[in-house]
Amino acid sequence: MNDWPQAWSDDNRGNRYGRGSASAQPESARVMRQVRRGQAAPPGQGYGGVPQQQSYVNGQGHGGYADDGYDSGYNTGQVYGGGGGGRDGGGIREPRPAPNWRRRIKVTTLTLVTVLLVTSVATYFWADSKLNREVDLSKVIERPEAGEGTNYLIVGSDSREGLSDDQKKELHTGSADGKRTDSMMILHTGSNGDTLISLPRDSNVTIPSFKGSDSGKFFEGTGRQTKLNAAYAEDGPELLVRTVEANTGLHIDHYVEIGFAGFANIVDSVGGVEIDIPQDIKDSKSGADFKKGKQTLNGEEALAFVRTRYALAGSDLDRTKNQQKFLSALANQVATPSTVLNPFKLYPTMGAGLDSLIVDKDMGLYDLASMFWAMKGVSGGEGKSMNMPISGNSANGNLQWDTAKVKTLVEQLNNDEKVTVSGN
């Protein structure tokens, strides 16, 4: 005898659908109620006449579940997305809080300031380490009292150091041993305008007593007169400073020197310098070959331009004017935003300039920057550029300074007054 209920008997299975089914219909058809399509259901019933399912609210209904904000959606006939509680699990998502723009701006600003500060400090120490502080002005004896403002002695030497034979040929520098001064200028910076004064290399000067920069040996002055550039050739920067101070009475605060290679490299690093050349120039000795008018010179062309004197009517006096004009234009080019704000241009320019400069031991980056800004100001018409006043030629054929004008000029510079003296 089979103890199982009749509906579960193996003998009653036949062609039934599903276990326990007493009908030949599929289980889904047997279980599911038929839903009529037609008019809307009366109140209290669901769609198509299906009674609304019991809600489990406040402990009522099967199981006595309390309302926890969850709604399956079946009560309203919706399958997805109930309307209860605003939970992420099945309700409407709560709106995201509005961005705190004040905080974001503050964090961004702080980050940028920090990056700028770190970069500036790193750049300062990098640049400071590149300065060649080789000139010791403490070795200069019997110096005049310092006046108001700051005086820089800027020297362009004809040093071929670092140039290959091909470069010497390309730059038309020749192959002379040692180095001499190819140009000399005094730049005075002060509160009454900046003044740039060229000292012609053929200026007649008296070599004073001095102490050897290397030997420390004292050399008594004999009244010997010679060209100014001979002082540099004889005992370097220290004797040149001593000679300029002794012949002018002007205290030199800082010394800056640059050679041929360094000058050309600086010009190339800024992409050339635009300058207006006042006349056609052709000089086989310097390699200059220019037509009159505005043009951009690269390093090689710039060096040829500032060294040219044989093709100029005023020879060395005209050359010093061209040197002033070009150096001011170069300083103006270096100080433009396109160079200062472009790290791909600024760092190569600084590297080329600092590597090739020779300065005194007390020179700092601030002093160097002040010098360049002053030269930029002179080129922009905010200062004055001139040659040392010349009265004619001396007995030995050198250029003789105008003693009276030079005295007035030095007094005005020492007192940081507006310069009224004119030069040649």
Short mmCIF file of C-alpha atoms in Angstrom, two decimals:
data_model
loop_
_atom_site.label_atom_id
_atom_site.label_comp_id
_atom_site.label_asym_id
_atom_site.label_seq_id
_atom_site.Cartn_x
_atom_site.Cartn_y
_atom_site.Cartn_z
CA MET A 1 0.00 0.00 0.00
CA ASN A 2 1.28 3.42 -0.90
CA ASP A 3 1.38 5.70 2.17
CA TRP A 4 1.94 8.84 0.07
CA PRO A 5 -1.05 11.13 -0.53
CA GLN A 6 -2.91 10.28 -3.65
CA ALA A 7 -1.78 13.41 -5.41
CA TRP A 8 1.87 12.38 -4.92
CA SER A 9 1.48 8.76 -5.99
CA ASP A 10 3.68 7.62 -8.79
CA ASP A 11 0.69 5.89 -10.30
CA ASN A 12 -1.14 9.18 -10.65
CA ARG A 13 1.63 11.11 -12.42
CA GLY A 14 0.64 10.44 -15.98
CA ASN A 15 0.99 13.49 -18.21
CA ARG A 16 0.62 15.93 -15.36
CA TYR A 17 2.65 19.13 -15.05
CA GLY A 18 4.45 19.64 -11.81
CA ARG A 19 4.34 17.65 -8.64
CA GLY A 20 1.12 17.31 -6.76
CA SER A 21 -0.88 18.61 -9.69
CA ALA A 22 -4.32 17.10 -10.12
CA SER A 23 -4.84 18.76 -13.44
CA ALA A 24 -3.41 18.34 -16.88
CA GLN A 25 -2.86 22.08 -17.08
CA PRO A 26 0.61 23.53 -16.52
CA GLU A 27 1.20 24.64 -12.97
CA SER A 28 1.53 28.28 -13.91
CA ALA A 29 -1.84 28.21 -15.62
CA ARG A 30 -3.42 26.52 -12.66
CA VAL A 31 -1.96 28.81 -10.02
CA MET A 32 -2.12 32.20 -11.74
CA ARG A 33 -5.47 33.89 -11.63
CA GLN A 34 -6.81 35.20 -14.85
CA VAL A 35 -6.75 38.95 -15.18
CA ARG A 36 -9.38 40.62 -17.19
CA ARG A 37 -8.55 43.58 -19.27
CA GLY A 38 -11.03 46.32 -19.21
CA GLN A 39 -12.13 49.01 -16.90
CA ALA A 40 -10.04 50.26 -14.04
CA ALA A 41 -10.27 48.30 -10.84
CA PRO A 42 -12.49 49.51 -8.04
CA PRO A 43 -10.79 51.27 -5.16
CA GLY A 44 -8.76 48.95 -3.04
CA GLN A 45 -7.89 46.61 -5.86
CA GLY A 46 -4.89 46.45 -8.12
CA TYR A 47 -4.57 46.53 -11.84
CA GLY A 48 -7.06 44.41 -13.76
CA GLY A 49 -9.03 43.34 -10.73
CA VAL A 50 -6.18 41.87 -8.75
CA PRO A 51 -6.61 42.71 -5.08
CA GLN A 52 -4.02 44.99 -3.68
CA GLN A 53 -1.49 43.13 -1.61
CA GLN A 54 -1.39 43.63 2.08
CA SER A 55 1.12 46.26 3.22
CA TYR A 56 3.45 45.56 6.10
CA VAL A 57 3.12 48.80 7.91
CA ASN A 58 3.67 49.51 11.60
CA GLY A 59 3.81 45.87 12.53
CA GLN A 60 0.60 44.94 10.66
CA GLY A 61 0.27 42.20 8.12
CA HIS A 62 2.06 38.92 7.93
CA GLY A 63 5.13 38.68 10.05
CA GLY A 64 4.48 41.97 11.77
CA TYR A 65 7.37 43.77 10.07
CA ALA A 66 7.77 47.36 11.04
CA ASP A 67 8.07 50.03 8.37
CA ASP A 68 11.76 50.46 7.68
CA GLY A 69 11.29 52.64 4.68
CA TYR A 70 11.44 49.82 2.19
CA ASP A 71 8.70 49.48 -0.39
CA SER A 72 8.92 46.78 -3.01
CA GLY A 73 6.64 48.62 -5.34
CA TYR A 74 4.08 45.91 -5.57
CA ASN A 75 1.51 47.92 -3.62
CA THR A 76 1.23 50.34 -6.48
CA GLY A 77 1.66 47.84 -9.24
CA GLN A 78 5.22 48.97 -9.90
CA VAL A 79 7.82 46.31 -10.25
CA TYR A 80 10.91 48.52 -9.92
CA GLY A 81 11.72 51.57 -7.90
CA GLY A 82 9.57 51.91 -4.87
CA GLY A 83 8.85 55.22 -3.38
CA GLY A 84 9.91 54.78 0.16
CA GLY A 85 12.51 56.38 2.34
CA GLY A 86 15.08 57.72 -0.15
CA ARG A 87 17.55 54.88 0.43
CA ASP A 88 20.05 54.01 -2.25
CA GLY A 89 18.92 50.40 -2.12
CA GLY A 90 15.60 51.07 -3.78
CA GLY A 91 14.55 54.66 -3.36
CA ILE A 92 15.43 58.04 -4.79
CA ARG A 93 19.10 58.97 -4.33
CA GLU A 94 19.78 61.93 -2.11
CA PRO A 95 21.25 64.90 -4.05
CA ARG A 96 25.01 65.33 -3.84
CA PRO A 97 26.17 68.29 -1.80
CA ALA A 98 27.20 71.36 -3.80
CA PRO A 99 31.00 71.67 -4.38
CA ASN A 100 32.81 73.79 -1.84
CA TRP A 101 34.41 76.17 -4.33
CA ARG A 102 35.94 78.36 -1.63
CA ARG A 103 37.85 75.39 -0.25
CA ARG A 104 38.91 74.23 -3.70
CA ILE A 105 40.22 77.67 -4.63
CA LYS A 106 42.09 77.89 -1.33
CA VAL A 107 43.74 74.47 -1.82
CA THR A 108 44.63 75.23 -5.44
CA THR A 109 46.12 78.62 -4.53
CA LEU A 110 48.15 77.10 -1.70
CA THR A 111 49.47 74.39 -4.01
CA LEU A 112 50.50 76.89 -6.70
CA VAL A 113 52.21 79.17 -4.17
CA THR A 114 54.12 76.22 -2.72
CA VAL A 115 55.25 75.03 -6.16
CA LEU A 116 56.29 78.57 -7.13
CA LEU A 117 58.20 79.05 -3.88
CA VAL A 118 60.06 75.75 -4.17
CA THR A 119 60.89 76.43 -7.84
CA SER A 120 62.11 79.95 -7.08
CA VAL A 121 64.35 78.82 -4.23
CA ALA A 122 65.77 75.97 -6.30
CA THR A 123 66.39 78.32 -9.24
CA TYR A 124 68.13 80.85 -6.99
CA PHE A 125 70.58 78.32 -5.58
CA TRP A 126 71.16 76.81 -9.03
CA ALA A 127 71.90 80.22 -10.55
CA ASP A 128 74.00 81.36 -7.60
CA SER A 129 76.18 78.25 -7.91
CA LYS A 130 76.96 79.13 -11.53
CA LEU A 131 78.45 82.56 -10.83
CA ASN A 132 82.21 82.61 -11.35
CA ARG A 133 83.34 84.84 -8.49
CA GLU A 134 87.00 85.12 -9.43
CA VAL A 135 87.81 88.81 -8.95
CA ASP A 136 88.89 89.95 -5.49
CA LEU A 137 88.45 93.70 -5.20
CA SER A 138 89.93 93.62 -1.70
CA LYS A 139 93.33 93.38 -3.42
CA VAL A 140 92.84 96.84 -4.93
CA ILE A 141 94.74 99.43 -2.90
CA GLU A 142 94.22 103.15 -2.19
CA ARG A 143 90.59 103.15 -3.22
CA PRO A 144 88.43 106.30 -3.32
CA GLU A 145 85.46 106.63 -0.97
CA ALA A 146 82.21 105.07 -2.17
CA GLY A 147 79.57 107.54 -3.30
CA GLU A 148 75.79 107.30 -3.58
CA GLY A 149 74.34 104.65 -5.87
CA THR A 150 76.16 101.65 -7.32
CA ASN A 151 78.91 101.57 -9.96
CA TYR A 152 79.54 98.51 -12.14
CA LEU A 153 82.61 98.11 -14.33
CA ILE A 154 81.45 95.99 -17.27
CA VAL A 155 84.21 94.48 -19.37
CA GLY A 156 84.08 92.59 -22.64
CA SER A 157 87.29 90.62 -23.05
CA ASP A 158 88.72 89.10 -26.21
CA SER A 159 89.32 85.79 -24.42
CA ARG A 160 89.26 82.80 -26.80
CA GLU A 161 88.96 80.38 -23.90
CA GLY A 162 86.66 77.47 -24.74
CA LEU A 163 86.66 78.17 -28.48
CA SER A 164 87.74 75.50 -30.95
CA ASP A 165 89.85 76.38 -33.99
CA ASP A 166 86.73 76.19 -36.17
CA GLN A 167 84.85 78.52 -33.84
CA LYS A 168 87.72 81.01 -33.80
CA LYS A 169 87.62 81.03 -37.58
CA GLU A 170 83.85 81.30 -37.69
CA LEU A 171 83.74 84.17 -35.17
CA HIS A 172 86.78 85.94 -36.68
CA THR A 173 88.47 86.16 -33.29
CA GLY A 174 92.00 85.22 -34.32
CA SER A 175 94.19 83.06 -32.10
CA ALA A 176 96.02 85.52 -29.87
CA ASP A 177 97.16 84.11 -26.54
CA GLY A 178 95.89 85.47 -23.25
CA LYS A 179 93.13 88.04 -23.15
CA ARG A 180 92.68 91.77 -23.36
CA THR A 181 89.76 94.13 -22.87
CA ASP A 182 87.76 94.67 -26.03
CA SER A 183 85.26 97.03 -24.40
CA MET A 184 84.86 98.73 -21.01
CA MET A 185 81.84 100.54 -19.55
CA ILE A 186 80.80 102.06 -16.25
CA LEU A 187 77.15 101.61 -15.35
CA HIS A 188 75.89 103.85 -12.55
CA THR A 189 72.54 102.95 -10.96
CA GLY A 190 70.83 105.35 -8.61
CA SER A 191 67.68 107.25 -7.73
CA ASN A 192 68.14 109.96 -10.37
CA GLY A 193 68.36 107.78 -13.44
CA ASP A 194 70.91 105.26 -14.64
CA THR A 195 73.95 106.22 -16.68
CA LEU A 196 76.03 104.03 -19.00
CA ILE A 197 79.48 105.42 -19.83
CA SER A 198 81.82 103.81 -22.34
CA LEU A 199 85.56 103.98 -21.73
CA PRO A 200 87.37 103.78 -25.07
CA ARG A 201 90.08 101.13 -24.99
CA ASP A 202 92.55 103.65 -26.48
CA SER A 203 91.96 106.13 -23.62
CA ASN A 204 95.21 107.61 -22.31
CA VAL A 205 95.65 106.77 -18.62
CA THR A 206 98.38 106.77 -15.99
CA ILE A 207 99.19 103.40 -14.43
CA PRO A 208 99.19 103.98 -10.64
CA SER A 209 101.05 102.09 -7.93
CA PHE A 210 99.43 98.72 -7.31
CA LYS A 211 99.83 95.36 -5.63
CA GLY A 212 100.13 92.31 -7.85
CA SER A 213 96.91 90.26 -7.83
CA ASP A 214 98.79 86.94 -7.73
CA SER A 215 102.22 87.78 -6.29
CA GLY A 216 101.05 90.39 -3.78
CA LYS A 217 104.17 92.36 -4.69
CA PHE A 218 103.91 96.15 -4.52
CA PHE A 219 104.68 98.08 -7.72
CA GLU A 220 105.42 101.77 -7.29
CA GLY A 221 103.75 104.13 -9.75
CA THR A 222 106.14 105.87 -12.13
CA GLY A 223 103.69 108.12 -13.97
CA ARG A 224 103.77 105.78 -16.95
CA GLN A 225 101.06 106.60 -19.47
CA THR A 226 99.52 104.03 -21.77
CA LYS A 227 96.22 102.83 -23.25
CA LEU A 228 93.56 101.79 -20.77
CA ASN A 229 93.32 98.23 -22.07
CA ALA A 230 97.04 97.73 -21.31
CA ALA A 231 96.25 97.76 -17.57
CA TYR A 232 94.12 94.65 -17.93
CA ALA A 233 96.74 92.92 -20.07
CA GLU A 234 99.40 93.69 -17.48
CA ASP A 235 97.74 92.38 -14.29
CA GLY A 236 94.12 91.53 -14.98
CA PRO A 237 90.85 92.85 -13.53
CA GLU A 238 92.30 94.11 -10.23
CA LEU A 239 94.78 96.45 -11.92
CA LEU A 240 92.10 97.59 -14.38
CA VAL A 241 89.80 98.56 -11.49
CA ARG A 242 92.72 100.25 -9.72
CA THR A 243 93.56 102.24 -12.87
CA VAL A 244 89.96 103.34 -13.53
CA GLU A 245 89.51 104.45 -9.92
CA ALA A 246 92.84 106.29 -9.82
CA ASN A 247 92.19 108.16 -13.07
CA THR A 248 88.55 109.07 -12.35
CA GLY A 249 88.15 109.20 -8.55
CA LEU A 250 85.06 107.01 -8.92
CA HIS A 251 84.63 103.99 -6.61
CA ILE A 252 83.85 100.73 -8.44
CA ASP A 253 81.44 98.55 -6.46
CA HIS A 254 81.18 95.52 -8.75
CA TYR A 255 83.06 93.97 -11.65
CA VAL A 256 81.46 91.97 -14.49
CA GLU A 257 83.33 90.41 -17.42
CA ILE A 258 82.25 88.32 -20.41
CA GLY A 259 84.30 86.72 -23.20
CA PHE A 260 83.65 86.22 -26.91
CA ALA A 261 82.11 82.75 -26.62
CA GLY A 262 79.83 83.68 -23.74
CA PHE A 263 78.55 86.77 -25.52
CA ALA A 264 77.65 84.82 -28.66
CA ASN A 265 75.99 82.06 -26.62
CA ILE A 266 73.76 84.50 -24.74
CA VAL A 267 72.56 86.09 -27.97
CA ASP A 268 71.76 82.70 -29.49
CA SER A 269 69.97 81.50 -26.35
CA VAL A 270 67.38 84.31 -26.60
CA GLY A 271 66.86 83.64 -30.29
CA GLY A 272 68.80 86.64 -31.55
CA VAL A 273 68.57 90.36 -30.83
CA GLU A 274 66.79 92.90 -32.98
CA ILE A 275 68.69 96.12 -33.61
CA ASP A 276 68.55 99.03 -36.03
CA ILE A 277 71.92 99.42 -37.77
CA PRO A 278 72.40 103.06 -38.80
CA GLN A 279 74.63 102.43 -41.84
CA ASP A 280 76.03 99.78 -44.11
CA ILE A 281 78.98 98.05 -42.44
CA LYS A 282 81.58 95.79 -43.99
CA ASP A 283 84.69 94.87 -42.03
CA SER A 284 86.88 91.92 -42.98
CA LYS A 285 88.70 91.95 -39.62
CA SER A 286 85.56 91.46 -37.50
CA GLY A 287 83.57 89.64 -40.17
CA ALA A 288 80.81 92.28 -40.18
CA ASP A 289 78.75 92.56 -43.36
CA PHE A 290 75.48 94.43 -42.68
CA LYS A 291 73.06 96.56 -44.59
CA LYS A 292 71.47 99.62 -43.03
CA GLY A 293 68.16 99.03 -41.25
CA LYS A 294 66.41 97.00 -38.57
CA GLN A 295 67.40 93.34 -38.37
CA THR A 296 67.86 90.44 -35.96
CA LEU A 297 71.45 89.36 -35.29
CA ASN A 298 72.50 85.91 -34.13
CA GLY A 299 75.48 85.32 -31.86
CA GLU A 300 78.11 85.33 -34.61
CA GLU A 301 76.69 88.45 -36.27
CA ALA A 302 76.30 90.26 -32.93
CA LEU A 303 79.94 89.64 -32.03
CA ALA A 304 81.05 90.98 -35.40
CA PHE A 305 78.87 94.07 -34.92
CA VAL A 306 80.20 95.05 -31.47
CA ARG A 307 83.84 94.44 -32.48
CA THR A 308 83.78 96.49 -35.67
CA ARG A 309 85.79 99.72 -35.63
CA TYR A 310 87.89 99.91 -38.79
CA ALA A 311 84.80 100.39 -40.97
CA LEU A 312 83.52 103.25 -38.81
CA ALA A 313 84.44 106.90 -39.25
CA GLY A 314 84.87 107.47 -35.53
CA SER A 315 86.79 104.20 -35.06
CA ASP A 316 86.80 103.23 -31.38
CA LEU A 317 84.41 106.02 -30.33
CA ASP A 318 81.77 104.85 -32.81
CA ARG A 319 82.37 101.26 -31.80
CA THR A 320 81.64 102.04 -28.14
CA LYS A 321 78.33 103.60 -29.18
CA ASN A 322 77.41 100.44 -31.07
CA GLN A 323 78.41 98.34 -28.08
CA GLN A 324 76.19 100.37 -25.77
CA LYS A 325 73.32 100.17 -28.19
CA PHE A 326 73.59 96.43 -28.61
CA LEU A 327 74.09 95.58 -24.92
CA SER A 328 71.03 97.63 -24.01
CA ALA A 329 69.01 95.83 -26.69
CA LEU A 330 70.28 92.48 -25.40
CA ALA A 331 69.29 93.33 -21.82
CA ASN A 332 65.87 94.43 -23.06
CA GLN A 333 65.44 91.13 -24.93
CA VAL A 334 66.46 89.04 -21.92
CA ALA A 335 64.00 90.89 -19.68
CA THR A 336 60.96 90.42 -21.93
CA PRO A 337 58.05 88.23 -20.69
CA SER A 338 58.61 85.85 -23.62
CA THR A 339 61.99 85.00 -22.05
CA VAL A 340 61.35 85.40 -18.32
CA LEU A 341 58.06 83.45 -18.30
CA ASN A 342 59.22 80.71 -20.65
CA PRO A 343 61.32 78.14 -18.75
CA PHE A 344 62.50 76.57 -22.02
CA LYS A 345 64.05 79.95 -22.89
CA LEU A 346 64.84 81.35 -19.46
CA TYR A 347 67.02 78.51 -18.14
CA PRO A 348 69.18 78.17 -21.28
CA THR A 349 69.66 81.94 -21.28
CA MET A 350 70.57 82.03 -17.60
CA GLY A 351 72.85 79.03 -18.03
CA ALA A 352 74.65 80.54 -21.02
CA GLY A 353 75.06 83.90 -19.29
CA LEU A 354 76.06 82.74 -15.83
CA ASP A 355 78.53 80.17 -17.12
CA SER A 356 80.39 82.78 -19.14
CA LEU A 357 80.37 85.69 -16.66
CA ILE A 358 83.28 86.47 -14.36
CA VAL A 359 82.32 88.65 -11.40
CA ASP A 360 83.77 89.92 -8.15
CA LYS A 361 83.51 87.91 -4.95
CA ASP A 362 80.83 90.18 -3.47
CA MET A 363 78.54 90.04 -6.48
CA GLY A 364 75.12 88.50 -5.79
CA LEU A 365 72.24 87.55 -8.04
CA TYR A 366 70.33 90.62 -6.88
CA ASP A 367 73.23 92.88 -7.93
CA LEU A 368 73.41 91.15 -11.30
CA ALA A 369 69.66 91.47 -11.85
CA SER A 370 69.82 95.16 -10.92
CA MET A 371 72.55 95.68 -13.49
CA PHE A 372 70.51 94.08 -16.29
CA TRP A 373 67.36 96.01 -15.37
CA ALA A 374 69.33 99.25 -15.37
CA MET A 375 70.71 98.49 -18.84
CA LYS A 376 67.18 97.69 -19.99
CA GLY A 377 66.08 101.05 -18.63
CA VAL A 378 68.84 102.85 -20.47
CA SER A 379 67.75 101.26 -23.75
CA GLY A 380 64.15 102.31 -23.04
CA GLY A 381 65.07 105.96 -22.61
CA GLU A 382 64.87 105.96 -18.80
CA GLY A 383 68.60 106.62 -18.43
CA LYS A 384 71.52 108.10 -20.29
CA SER A 385 74.26 106.53 -22.39
CA MET A 386 77.43 108.37 -23.36
CA ASN A 387 81.16 108.10 -24.01
CA MET A 388 83.71 109.41 -21.56
CA PRO A 389 84.26 113.07 -22.59
CA ILE A 390 87.28 113.37 -24.91
CA SER A 391 89.24 116.54 -25.54
CA GLY A 392 91.42 115.19 -28.36
CA ASN A 393 94.58 113.12 -28.73
CA SER A 394 97.44 113.06 -26.28
CA ALA A 395 101.11 113.35 -27.27
CA ASN A 396 101.42 109.57 -27.56
CA GLY A 397 98.43 109.36 -29.91
CA ASN A 398 95.98 107.99 -27.37
CA LEU A 399 92.56 109.52 -26.67
CA GLN A 400 92.79 112.23 -24.02
CA TRP A 401 89.90 112.66 -21.60
CA ASP A 402 88.44 116.12 -21.03
CA THR A 403 89.67 116.70 -17.47
CA ALA A 404 87.09 119.36 -16.51
CA LYS A 405 84.11 117.42 -17.83
CA VAL A 406 85.28 114.18 -16.27
CA LYS A 407 85.58 115.91 -12.89
CA THR A 408 82.00 117.23 -13.13
CA LEU A 409 80.72 113.86 -14.31
CA VAL A 410 82.32 112.02 -11.40
CA GLU A 411 80.94 114.54 -8.88
CA GLN A 412 77.44 114.09 -10.24
CA LEU A 413 77.73 110.30 -10.11
CA ASN A 414 79.17 110.28 -6.58
CA ASN A 415 76.31 112.51 -5.39
CA ASP A 416 73.79 110.44 -7.39
CA GLU A 417 72.66 113.55 -9.24
CA LYS A 418 71.20 113.77 -12.71
CA VAL A 419 74.05 113.69 -15.20
CA THR A 420 74.24 116.85 -17.30
CA VAL A 421 77.66 116.28 -18.84
CA SER A 422 77.70 115.16 -22.45
CA GLY A 423 80.24 112.82 -24.04
CA ASN A 424 81.55 112.28 -27.53
#
